[in-house]
XYZ file of C-alpha atoms in Angstrom:
705
model
C -57.784 -28.857 -65.144
C -54.131 -29.906 -65.715
C -53.453 -29.821 -61.965
C -56.469 -32.046 -61.236
C -55.364 -34.527 -63.896
C -51.846 -34.677 -62.427
C -53.245 -35.392 -58.984
C -55.328 -38.245 -60.412
C -52.230 -39.819 -61.968
C -49.974 -39.170 -58.935
C -52.266 -40.719 -56.349
C -52.191 -44.292 -57.740
C -48.442 -44.016 -58.378
C -47.673 -42.962 -54.803
C -50.019 -45.652 -53.532
C -48.215 -48.316 -55.565
C -44.824 -47.074 -54.303
C -46.006 -47.221 -50.689
C -47.392 -50.722 -51.192
C -44.155 -51.943 -52.729
C -42.051 -50.340 -50.001
C -44.231 -51.913 -47.303
C -44.007 -55.316 -49.002
C -40.228 -55.011 -49.314
C -39.985 -54.040 -45.652
C -42.097 -57.026 -44.573
C -40.013 -59.341 -46.762
C -36.863 -57.958 -45.190
C -38.233 -58.593 -41.710
C -39.165 -62.150 -42.674
C -35.624 -62.739 -43.971
C -34.239 -61.573 -40.641
C -36.538 -63.732 -38.536
C -35.010 -64.501 -35.144
C -32.397 -61.747 -35.217
C -34.245 -59.072 -33.234
C -33.163 -60.314 -29.793
C -29.424 -60.006 -30.563
C -29.961 -56.362 -31.495
C -31.372 -55.712 -28.022
C -28.029 -56.765 -26.540
C -26.313 -54.382 -28.978
C -28.506 -51.505 -27.793
C -27.723 -52.426 -24.182
C -24.055 -52.058 -25.036
C -24.829 -48.722 -26.706
C -26.464 -47.427 -23.525
C -23.526 -48.673 -21.500
C -21.102 -46.863 -23.824
C -23.102 -43.628 -23.616
C -22.770 -43.645 -19.830
C -18.996 -44.139 -19.778
C -18.448 -41.749 -22.709
C -19.867 -38.818 -20.740
C -17.329 -36.119 -19.742
C -18.321 -36.635 -16.104
C -20.237 -39.326 -14.236
C -23.962 -38.639 -14.796
C -26.057 -38.363 -11.623
C -27.906 -41.474 -10.513
C -31.301 -40.003 -11.335
C -30.430 -39.817 -15.043
C -30.328 -43.596 -15.420
C -33.552 -44.059 -13.452
C -35.296 -41.366 -15.502
C -34.117 -42.878 -18.790
C -35.410 -46.278 -17.741
C -38.789 -44.852 -16.682
C -39.120 -42.916 -19.943
C -38.329 -46.049 -21.971
C -40.977 -48.052 -20.094
C -43.600 -45.363 -20.715
C -42.652 -45.238 -24.393
C -42.959 -49.018 -24.679
C -46.416 -48.955 -23.113
C -47.539 -46.160 -25.431
C -46.213 -47.860 -28.576
C -47.305 -51.390 -27.719
C -50.175 -51.466 -30.232
C -47.910 -50.665 -33.209
C -45.447 -53.291 -34.429
C -42.665 -50.978 -35.577
C -43.171 -48.554 -32.721
C -42.992 -51.432 -30.264
C -39.740 -52.655 -31.821
C -38.211 -49.174 -31.567
C -39.402 -48.871 -27.968
C -37.795 -52.204 -27.086
C -34.499 -50.926 -28.481
C -34.868 -47.721 -26.443
C -35.597 -49.772 -23.324
C -32.523 -51.946 -23.900
C -30.317 -48.855 -24.249
C -31.823 -47.314 -21.109
C -31.292 -50.582 -19.229
C -27.622 -50.651 -20.226
C -27.211 -47.020 -19.160
C -28.994 -47.586 -15.835
C -27.006 -50.747 -15.040
C -23.707 -48.915 -15.605
C -24.919 -45.998 -13.487
C -26.067 -48.191 -10.606
C -22.837 -50.183 -10.586
C -20.610 -47.106 -10.649
C -22.519 -45.141 -8.008
C -22.640 -48.147 -5.655
C -18.850 -48.483 -5.316
C -16.768 -46.419 -2.873
C -14.191 -44.017 -4.379
C -10.475 -44.664 -4.290
C -9.010 -43.426 -1.001
C -5.763 -41.512 -0.523
C -2.882 -43.712 0.600
C 0.001 -42.605 2.835
C 3.159 -41.649 0.979
C 5.572 -43.270 3.444
C 5.881 -46.643 5.101
C 2.827 -47.700 7.090
C 1.723 -50.644 9.211
C -0.937 -52.679 7.398
C -3.345 -55.087 9.069
C -5.898 -57.153 7.230
C -7.447 -60.512 6.504
C -5.911 -62.603 3.731
C -8.360 -63.146 0.878
C -5.931 -64.860 -1.499
C -2.283 -65.899 -1.701
C -0.867 -65.841 -5.230
C 2.446 -67.511 -6.107
C 4.795 -65.419 -8.246
C 7.812 -66.478 -10.330
C 9.775 -65.236 -7.320
C 7.931 -64.909 -4.018
C 4.237 -64.381 -3.279
C 1.649 -61.657 -3.038
C -1.435 -61.440 -0.844
C -4.822 -59.861 -1.334
C -6.028 -58.254 1.906
C -9.548 -57.291 2.923
C -10.828 -55.461 6.031
C -7.609 -53.428 5.900
C -6.529 -50.892 8.494
C -3.559 -48.566 8.008
C -1.782 -47.653 11.220
C -4.447 -46.816 13.786
C -7.035 -45.825 11.194
C -10.451 -47.243 10.485
C -11.217 -50.178 8.226
C -10.827 -49.336 4.531
C -13.794 -50.046 2.258
C -11.414 -51.440 -0.359
C -8.842 -54.221 -0.548
C -5.076 -54.034 -0.981
C -2.671 -56.236 -2.913
C 0.791 -56.485 -1.311
C 3.837 -58.330 -2.566
C 5.778 -60.155 0.145
C 9.530 -60.369 0.368
C 11.077 -63.266 -1.536
C 12.693 -64.559 1.655
C 9.441 -64.542 3.665
C 8.439 -68.190 4.243
C 5.582 -67.550 6.689
C 2.695 -69.951 5.984
C -0.438 -68.039 5.031
C -3.955 -69.145 4.114
C -7.136 -67.270 3.245
C -8.806 -66.065 6.403
C -5.587 -65.412 8.344
C -5.236 -62.011 9.967
C -1.766 -60.581 9.361
C 0.260 -57.459 10.024
C 3.187 -56.106 8.030
C 4.973 -52.893 7.234
C 4.706 -51.833 3.621
C 4.989 -49.055 1.094
C 1.724 -48.490 -0.730
C 0.780 -46.649 -3.897
C -2.408 -46.135 -5.885
C -2.849 -47.938 -9.195
C -0.721 -46.559 -12.008
C -2.251 -43.869 -14.227
C -2.247 -44.327 -18.020
C 1.050 -44.081 -19.878
C -0.495 -41.804 -22.499
C -3.783 -39.891 -22.898
C -6.590 -42.369 -23.437
C -4.406 -45.395 -22.618
C -5.082 -48.352 -20.365
C -6.248 -46.986 -17.026
C -5.364 -49.340 -14.178
C -7.224 -47.030 -11.782
C -10.504 -47.810 -13.538
C -9.875 -51.546 -13.323
C -8.960 -51.268 -9.640
C -12.082 -49.209 -8.936
C -14.418 -51.892 -10.259
C -12.353 -54.745 -8.783
C -12.642 -53.257 -5.289
C -8.902 -52.550 -5.016
C -7.636 -49.489 -3.191
C -3.965 -49.823 -4.085
C -0.924 -52.072 -4.265
C 2.425 -52.193 -2.495
C 5.318 -54.286 -1.284
C 6.326 -55.432 2.171
C 9.335 -53.901 3.889
C 9.643 -56.613 6.500
C 8.411 -60.085 7.418
C 4.724 -60.886 7.796
C 3.355 -61.300 11.295
C 0.503 -63.789 11.521
C -1.870 -62.467 14.194
C -4.507 -65.200 14.048
C -5.234 -68.327 12.074
C -8.090 -68.717 9.653
C -11.509 -69.178 11.208
C -13.477 -68.567 8.020
C -15.842 -71.324 6.940
C -17.487 -69.502 4.047
C -17.801 -71.237 0.702
C -15.675 -68.629 -1.083
C -12.846 -68.990 1.438
C -12.992 -72.773 1.241
C -12.697 -72.754 -2.529
C -9.857 -70.238 -2.384
C -7.956 -72.441 0.074
C -8.605 -75.452 -2.143
C -7.422 -73.611 -5.280
C -4.180 -72.541 -3.640
C -3.542 -76.025 -2.249
C -4.117 -77.583 -5.671
C -1.839 -75.016 -7.311
C 0.921 -75.874 -4.820
C 0.552 -79.619 -5.508
C 0.606 -79.013 -9.268
C 3.768 -76.912 -9.046
C 5.436 -79.669 -7.023
C 4.460 -82.388 -9.514
C 5.329 -80.306 -12.592
C 8.316 -78.043 -11.887
C 9.198 -75.008 -13.968
C 7.105 -72.958 -16.356
C 5.195 -76.018 -17.572
C 3.871 -76.366 -14.017
C 2.844 -72.709 -14.053
C 0.885 -73.353 -17.274
C -0.777 -76.408 -15.705
C -1.646 -74.460 -12.538
C -3.165 -71.714 -14.674
C -5.353 -74.159 -16.588
C -6.513 -76.064 -13.490
C -6.863 -73.316 -10.879
C -6.868 -70.019 -12.793
C -3.874 -68.825 -10.718
C -1.542 -67.480 -13.400
C 0.703 -65.330 -11.227
C 3.455 -67.996 -11.259
C 4.003 -67.506 -15.018
C 7.292 -65.721 -15.827
C 6.740 -62.440 -17.634
C 8.925 -63.462 -20.588
C 6.782 -66.524 -21.231
C 3.598 -64.485 -20.901
C 4.949 -62.243 -23.645
C 5.726 -65.315 -25.754
C 2.129 -66.511 -25.441
C 0.895 -63.028 -26.347
C 3.143 -62.593 -29.398
C 2.353 -66.092 -30.697
C -1.405 -65.534 -30.400
C -1.798 -68.182 -27.694
C -2.567 -65.898 -24.760
C -6.164 -67.133 -24.820
C -4.877 -70.511 -23.624
C -3.688 -68.885 -20.387
C -6.900 -66.836 -20.035
C -9.203 -69.583 -18.782
C -12.504 -68.958 -20.567
C -14.711 -70.375 -23.303
C -12.158 -72.657 -24.935
C -11.354 -74.372 -21.661
C -14.850 -74.825 -20.329
C -15.972 -75.995 -23.766
C -13.235 -78.632 -23.833
C -13.960 -79.713 -20.253
C -17.705 -80.048 -20.748
C -17.351 -81.729 -24.149
C -14.868 -84.236 -22.741
C -17.132 -85.079 -19.804
C -20.206 -85.291 -22.049
C -18.500 -87.600 -24.538
C -16.923 -89.817 -21.867
C -20.135 -90.118 -19.833
C -22.310 -90.817 -22.854
C -19.850 -93.353 -24.240
C -19.613 -95.164 -20.903
C -23.393 -95.320 -20.432
C -23.951 -96.354 -24.044
C -21.605 -99.323 -23.574
C -23.511 -100.314 -20.412
C -26.429 -102.067 -22.026
C -28.634 -102.099 -18.915
C -28.332 -98.308 -18.467
C -28.582 -97.616 -22.188
C -31.962 -99.367 -22.355
C -33.447 -97.800 -19.219
C -31.865 -94.375 -18.633
C -31.908 -91.173 -20.710
C -28.209 -91.386 -21.552
C -27.951 -88.090 -23.442
C -29.656 -86.085 -20.701
C -27.538 -87.669 -17.953
C -24.338 -86.938 -19.872
C -25.478 -83.364 -20.450
C -26.193 -82.758 -16.760
C -22.871 -84.357 -15.785
C -21.068 -82.031 -18.183
C -22.889 -79.048 -16.703
C -21.995 -80.108 -13.146
C -18.306 -80.596 -13.966
C -18.275 -77.297 -15.884
C -19.659 -75.533 -12.812
C -17.001 -77.163 -10.631
C -14.301 -76.080 -13.098
C -15.663 -72.528 -13.008
C -15.410 -72.499 -9.211
C -11.921 -73.964 -9.242
C -10.643 -71.334 -11.682
C -11.878 -68.406 -9.623
C -15.233 -67.400 -11.149
C -13.653 -64.428 -12.899
C -15.522 -62.663 -15.690
C -14.333 -64.678 -18.730
C -15.053 -68.072 -17.164
C -18.345 -66.818 -15.718
C -19.384 -65.549 -19.147
C -18.347 -68.829 -20.738
C -20.262 -70.873 -18.190
C -23.399 -68.837 -18.844
C -23.018 -69.632 -22.542
C -22.354 -73.298 -21.779
C -25.410 -73.474 -19.528
C -27.555 -72.033 -22.304
C -26.099 -74.568 -24.735
C -26.864 -77.357 -22.279
C -30.434 -76.231 -21.760
C -30.811 -75.974 -25.515
C -29.633 -79.552 -25.938
C -32.038 -80.767 -23.262
C -34.915 -78.896 -24.926
C -34.005 -80.178 -28.373
C -33.127 -76.701 -29.626
C -30.105 -75.473 -31.519
C -27.183 -75.436 -29.103
C -25.248 -72.311 -30.104
C -26.996 -69.371 -31.743
C -26.988 -65.611 -31.864
C -29.884 -65.626 -29.412
C -27.923 -67.493 -26.746
C -24.909 -65.257 -27.344
C -27.084 -62.141 -26.981
C -28.692 -63.484 -23.818
C -25.290 -64.159 -22.254
C -24.074 -60.695 -23.256
C -27.182 -59.052 -21.806
C -26.859 -60.863 -18.481
C -23.199 -59.894 -18.139
C -23.854 -56.281 -19.105
C -26.366 -56.127 -16.279
C -24.103 -57.792 -13.711
C -20.744 -56.260 -14.702
C -21.391 -53.354 -17.078
C -17.797 -52.133 -16.825
C -16.660 -55.257 -18.678
C -17.771 -53.884 -22.058
C -14.637 -51.730 -22.306
C -12.364 -54.658 -21.436
C -10.367 -56.607 -23.965
C -11.623 -59.961 -22.644
C -15.288 -59.127 -23.213
C -14.687 -57.628 -26.651
C -12.476 -60.384 -27.997
C -14.566 -63.231 -26.590
C -17.897 -62.043 -27.926
C -16.406 -60.942 -31.252
C -14.831 -64.364 -31.745
C -18.000 -66.284 -30.828
C -20.195 -64.006 -32.956
C -17.987 -64.418 -36.034
C -17.748 -68.177 -35.467
C -21.530 -68.510 -35.320
C -22.021 -66.372 -38.412
C -19.152 -68.075 -40.241
C -20.386 -71.591 -39.611
C -23.914 -70.510 -40.578
C -22.486 -69.304 -43.862
C -20.508 -72.476 -44.450
C -23.460 -74.622 -43.407
C -23.132 -77.984 -41.746
C -23.687 -79.837 -45.040
C -20.672 -78.220 -46.698
C -18.459 -78.957 -43.702
C -19.719 -82.529 -43.626
C -18.691 -83.022 -47.245
C -15.185 -81.832 -46.393
C -14.792 -83.737 -43.150
C -16.664 -86.998 -43.812
C -13.971 -89.677 -43.903
C -14.076 -93.060 -42.150
C -11.599 -94.278 -39.561
C -8.777 -92.595 -37.718
C -7.627 -90.714 -40.806
C -11.093 -89.230 -41.195
C -11.148 -88.185 -37.544
C -7.765 -86.463 -37.851
C -8.791 -84.766 -41.103
C -12.024 -83.550 -39.548
C -10.160 -82.180 -36.543
C -7.595 -80.464 -38.787
C -10.235 -78.795 -40.977
C -12.393 -77.654 -38.063
C -9.417 -76.291 -36.127
C -8.181 -74.486 -39.247
C -11.557 -72.894 -39.983
C -12.062 -71.958 -36.333
C -8.562 -70.477 -36.027
C -8.955 -68.378 -39.168
C -12.372 -67.025 -38.170
C -11.304 -66.303 -34.582
C -8.068 -64.619 -35.723
C -9.939 -62.374 -38.162
C -12.528 -61.490 -35.515
C -10.076 -60.589 -32.781
C -7.343 -58.917 -34.872
C -8.816 -55.361 -34.662
C -9.234 -55.625 -30.891
C -5.705 -56.984 -30.443
C -4.364 -54.096 -32.532
C -6.331 -51.552 -30.485
C -5.534 -52.855 -27.007
C -2.011 -54.209 -27.529
C -0.715 -52.285 -30.530
C 0.453 -55.325 -32.507
C -0.733 -58.227 -34.641
C 0.295 -61.848 -34.214
C 1.223 -63.044 -37.695
C 1.687 -66.672 -36.673
C -1.387 -67.054 -34.485
C -3.217 -69.335 -36.937
C -0.498 -72.014 -37.309
C 0.335 -71.737 -33.605
C -3.302 -72.344 -32.669
C -3.583 -75.206 -35.144
C -0.822 -76.939 -33.184
C -1.569 -75.852 -29.614
C -5.373 -76.099 -29.467
C -5.553 -79.841 -30.327
C -2.876 -80.555 -27.723
C -4.908 -78.603 -25.177
C -8.175 -80.279 -26.155
C -7.096 -83.913 -26.493
C -4.170 -84.136 -24.101
C -3.684 -81.392 -21.534
C -7.174 -80.716 -20.199
C -8.313 -84.384 -20.202
C -5.230 -85.142 -18.114
C -6.200 -82.249 -15.867
C -9.673 -83.718 -15.350
C -8.107 -87.055 -14.478
C -5.830 -85.274 -11.991
C -8.874 -83.717 -10.301
C -10.323 -87.209 -9.823
C -7.045 -88.686 -8.548
C -6.168 -85.921 -6.089
C -8.333 -87.283 -3.207
C -6.306 -90.516 -3.533
C -2.993 -88.592 -3.703
C -2.319 -90.233 -7.076
C -2.534 -87.072 -9.139
C 1.050 -87.463 -10.355
C -0.172 -90.247 -12.669
C -2.100 -87.627 -14.640
C -0.095 -84.488 -13.874
C 3.184 -85.792 -15.278
C 1.686 -86.457 -18.749
C -0.138 -83.156 -18.471
C 3.208 -81.480 -17.882
C 4.520 -82.984 -21.136
C 1.602 -81.420 -22.993
C 2.096 -78.065 -21.256
C 5.783 -78.166 -22.196
C 4.792 -78.800 -25.819
C 2.431 -75.800 -25.793
C 5.126 -73.682 -24.178
C 7.571 -74.740 -26.882
C 5.078 -73.775 -29.599
C 4.576 -70.351 -28.014
C 8.299 -69.710 -27.669
C 9.028 -70.953 -31.173
C 6.314 -68.841 -32.815
C 7.347 -65.766 -30.843
C 10.956 -66.180 -31.997
C 10.072 -66.217 -35.707
C 10.841 -63.132 -37.819
C 8.158 -60.406 -37.722
C 6.145 -62.408 -35.181
C 5.116 -59.199 -33.436
C 3.986 -56.739 -36.124
C 3.721 -53.324 -34.505
C 0.606 -51.290 -35.366
C -0.139 -47.626 -34.989
C -2.527 -46.533 -32.289
C -6.201 -46.901 -33.236
C -8.590 -44.244 -31.949
C -11.661 -45.417 -29.979
C -13.925 -44.092 -32.747
C -12.151 -46.319 -35.271
C -12.639 -49.377 -33.050
C -16.321 -48.440 -32.683
C -16.682 -48.352 -36.488
C -15.024 -51.761 -36.757
C -17.346 -53.191 -34.087
C -20.446 -51.733 -35.781
C -19.412 -53.153 -39.137
C -18.678 -56.551 -37.657
C -21.984 -56.672 -35.778
C -23.905 -55.593 -38.883
C -22.204 -58.265 -41.002
C -22.884 -61.035 -38.503
C -26.400 -60.256 -37.279
C -28.178 -59.657 -40.572
C -28.928 -62.766 -42.641
C -29.905 -61.165 -45.954
C -27.792 -59.283 -48.489
C -28.117 -56.070 -46.469
C -25.441 -57.479 -44.173
C -22.890 -56.396 -46.796
C -23.536 -52.788 -45.794
C -21.469 -53.569 -42.719
C -18.375 -53.584 -44.912
C -18.564 -49.782 -45.126
C -17.998 -48.949 -41.415
C -15.641 -51.914 -41.117
C -13.444 -50.634 -43.940
C -13.636 -47.071 -42.613
C -12.565 -48.142 -39.129
C -9.593 -50.060 -40.507
C -8.535 -47.356 -42.978
C -8.859 -44.234 -40.834
C -5.905 -45.059 -38.526
C -3.720 -45.282 -41.638
C -5.104 -42.079 -43.186
C -5.369 -39.924 -40.066
C -2.938 -41.675 -37.723
C -0.399 -38.890 -37.256
C 1.687 -39.905 -34.262
C 2.580 -37.323 -31.606
C 5.992 -35.715 -31.524
C 6.057 -35.742 -27.707
C 4.816 -38.134 -25.018
C 5.271 -37.387 -21.307
C 4.571 -39.919 -18.547
C 2.208 -39.027 -15.716
C 5.058 -38.718 -13.193
C 7.195 -36.594 -15.567
C 10.068 -39.056 -15.241
C 9.987 -40.179 -18.883
C 9.733 -38.096 -22.048
C 9.676 -39.490 -25.597
C 10.592 -37.219 -28.505
C 10.056 -38.244 -32.121
C 12.763 -37.582 -34.714
C 13.208 -38.925 -38.251
C 13.607 -42.713 -37.995
C 14.029 -42.823 -34.225
C 12.352 -41.948 -30.934
C 14.544 -40.393 -28.255
C 13.775 -41.110 -24.602
C 14.810 -38.854 -21.746
C 14.769 -40.894 -18.535
C 17.250 -42.044 -15.924
C 15.672 -45.493 -15.658
C 13.231 -46.145 -18.515
C 10.218 -48.225 -17.523
C 9.803 -51.204 -19.901
C 6.015 -51.221 -19.491
C 5.722 -47.543 -20.412
C 8.036 -48.001 -23.383
C 5.888 -50.902 -24.550
C 2.755 -48.786 -24.288
C 4.408 -45.934 -26.132
C 5.726 -48.187 -28.854
C 2.338 -48.486 -30.538
C 2.448 -44.803 -31.527
C 5.567 -45.225 -33.646
C 5.097 -48.721 -35.124
C 8.053 -50.264 -33.367
C 10.639 -47.571 -34.071
C 13.745 -47.977 -31.912
C 14.016 -46.063 -28.652
C 17.352 -44.379 -27.981
C 18.721 -42.015 -25.354
C 19.203 -38.394 -26.340
C 22.589 -37.459 -27.836
C 25.300 -36.345 -25.451
C 25.882 -32.583 -25.075
C 27.740 -31.198 -28.064
C 26.522 -33.910 -30.415
C 23.769 -34.101 -33.043
C 21.816 -37.142 -34.238
C 18.743 -37.505 -36.478
C 18.186 -33.754 -36.409
C 18.444 -33.495 -32.595
C 21.059 -31.015 -31.372
C 21.974 -31.156 -27.669
C 23.900 -28.872 -25.335
C 24.420 -28.869 -21.587
C 21.206 -26.843 -21.171
C 18.918 -28.899 -23.382
C 18.116 -30.417 -26.759
C 16.369 -28.945 -29.799
C 14.567 -31.466 -31.973
C 13.113 -31.218 -35.475
C 9.838 -29.324 -35.571
C 10.911 -26.890 -32.891
C 10.555 -29.047 -29.763
C 12.928 -27.817 -27.051
C 13.756 -30.048 -24.076
C 15.155 -27.590 -21.503
C 17.137 -28.995 -18.564
C 18.659 -25.823 -17.075
C 17.002 -24.099 -14.133
C 17.316 -20.655 -15.765
C 14.897 -20.264 -18.709
C 16.247 -19.658 -22.226
C 16.721 -16.025 -23.242
C 15.121 -16.352 -26.675
C 13.022 -19.011 -28.440
C 13.467 -18.323 -32.124
C 12.364 -21.413 -34.047
C 10.941 -23.051 -30.897
C 7.335 -24.246 -31.074
C 7.109 -26.132 -27.736
C 9.145 -26.112 -24.501
C 9.480 -29.119 -22.198
C 10.847 -27.768 -18.908
C 12.594 -30.504 -16.925
C 13.981 -28.402 -14.047
C 11.883 -26.858 -11.301
C 8.162 -27.139 -10.748
C 6.661 -24.222 -12.713
C 8.437 -22.792 -15.756
C 8.523 -18.985 -16.014
C 9.560 -17.996 -19.575
C 11.576 -14.911 -20.399
C 10.245 -12.158 -22.624
C 11.754 -13.758 -25.711
C 9.846 -16.999 -25.098
C 6.433 -15.673 -24.170
C 3.653 -17.162 -26.230
C 5.458 -20.472 -26.680
C 3.444 -23.406 -25.206
C 5.099 -24.964 -22.153
C 4.819 -28.410 -20.585
C 6.331 -28.380 -17.097
C 6.238 -30.635 -14.060
C 3.312 -28.852 -12.401
C 1.134 -29.143 -15.518
C 1.848 -32.840 -15.964
C 1.268 -33.680 -12.314
C -2.084 -31.884 -12.489
C -3.269 -33.165 -15.863
C -1.620 -36.582 -16.141
C 0.144 -38.116 -19.121
C 0.528 -35.638 -21.964
C 0.889 -35.890 -25.741
C 1.790 -33.077 -28.130
C 1.557 -32.772 -31.916
C 3.742 -30.148 -33.633
C 2.859 -29.452 -37.269
C 4.128 -26.415 -39.147
C 4.800 -24.473 -35.963
C 1.298 -25.170 -34.616
C 1.056 -27.142 -31.387
C -1.813 -29.310 -30.137
C -1.563 -30.656 -26.579
C -3.754 -33.435 -25.206
C -3.711 -34.481 -21.549
C -5.098 -37.573 -19.904
C -7.355 -35.497 -17.667
C -8.915 -33.781 -20.691
C -9.497 -37.124 -22.407
C -11.212 -38.735 -19.395
C -13.220 -36.118 -17.542
C -14.407 -36.425 -13.942
C -14.975 -39.943 -12.575
C -14.670 -41.450 -9.082
C -11.526 -43.440 -9.940
C -9.668 -40.289 -10.986
C -8.039 -37.785 -8.624
C -10.003 -34.544 -8.308
C -9.173 -31.843 -10.865
C -6.531 -29.350 -9.829
C -7.485 -25.819 -8.890
């Protein structure tokens, strides 16, 4: 009787709970109206990440099978709302996985290059000016008397070589070639992966003058635009000499190879590197300038204003000029992505819809993940979409009415105030959005990026790029100097801002290395915060905080780093990092610097001296923690207190009886496994190699043994 009575009371209670839960769920869905499509792009990225996170490249049939299974699941769940939504997410993930699989399997593997000098023949695809000299990109390459390579080569010419070259020319030269550099540390930037997806087979430098076998006979559209870009870059560099001309050539043609490396670093440290990376900012400024100028001109022409659709004509003109600018700057991924976004904005304006939204951002991301799925792991893709996503969400939160109250002032003063407030808000939101990705990819934070952008972006928007558009129009008349000279003044001002910000104290704040899992947590938290519109978005603070805090809590830096060629070894000691190398590579030292938060690099003490706990003799050096760097050919007789041996001499280290059981890193192991890191804690040693962190992929050399 008691059990029956309890069931009678429990049934209505459970029914009421289910009804309330269902009502709350429906209310939550209504609050998030319009935000389902962006989540599909997120699931596409998840499928893409699952493919590249595999320990070895999955077979092609896996992606096809996953896509087929997702389609069947969608058909089976179509009648149920929630099941259909889940099936759409599964299909998006399968599509991202399949696109990455198809792209990777379709490309030829990296070929072995000769170790010595070789005669190279090929067709010039591009000629890039450098701060000193030039480099050429060659296609249809043959080495010696071999067959045509399926990949291209990039070769730097001698500084004294003045041979005229144009895209389409067939040339011959003698050069030393090498494959792309491996990572400087396990899990670091892999230039081999980038080269694989860019169609590059290697790089090199010429040993002698270039021999031009035949002139260009190519009439393809791509070759014509490449010739035009290089000709425009040459005319710009003549009209604007020095680094300011290199900045102008970068903004107008996308050819940034003429920028000196020191000034590139200044732009990076000051947070202005996005100005040199022609992308969304530039195409937005170009299209906005054309739209405003065209609409203003037609509006002041009374006959056209009364008879023509002025807004639509100005919009189409902006789209046409934006497409031309995309072609002139090389149609690389960032500008292509930005043009897709701009085209969606333009179509939205023509249709009377909201111009920039999460839907348009998700659509652009989905298209690019299908066309170039490898871009998801790149810094350009991550920073661009993070910045735009946070800007959309931030301005939605601020609302147009609130901004209008702050910026509504009449006259020139009101215009300047509005520009100042909008640039400030945009700079703060973009800096916050991109800071985690800058810290992960570059190992530092730019403390002065916000004030530097507040100064440089208005100069770029209202001075430099409008002058560049005028120069485009004047070039057929050979009067481009009228616009290029003032443009050079603006470029010099931007260059001065970059140099000045980079020279300020603590401009480049070194950060510890962030693990990929930590960056993934940050990205998940950021996406959750921006995509949800209700209070549940605050749950995104949890993974965001965890991703930012874990590198500080768990970020124990390695005691040892060894380069992939075994020519450089870094050894951590209290307050300093010792480097063993005859000629330290600045790039490798820069990559290594993120592990130790900018600690100074010093050479090892001379034999017979001790410094920071490191004791050195003629045979080797013993460092704190028991790390022994052994230089002598004969192995040590005993290893009391030694936790790890780094054997510099010979190929394979054969320890004596007194050293058996001690882990060894020798030349043979590093050459087989790539860059190596070692952690020594309390006598226990953990070794991580680049091969173990990457697995088996077509851009990697085959595993040893």
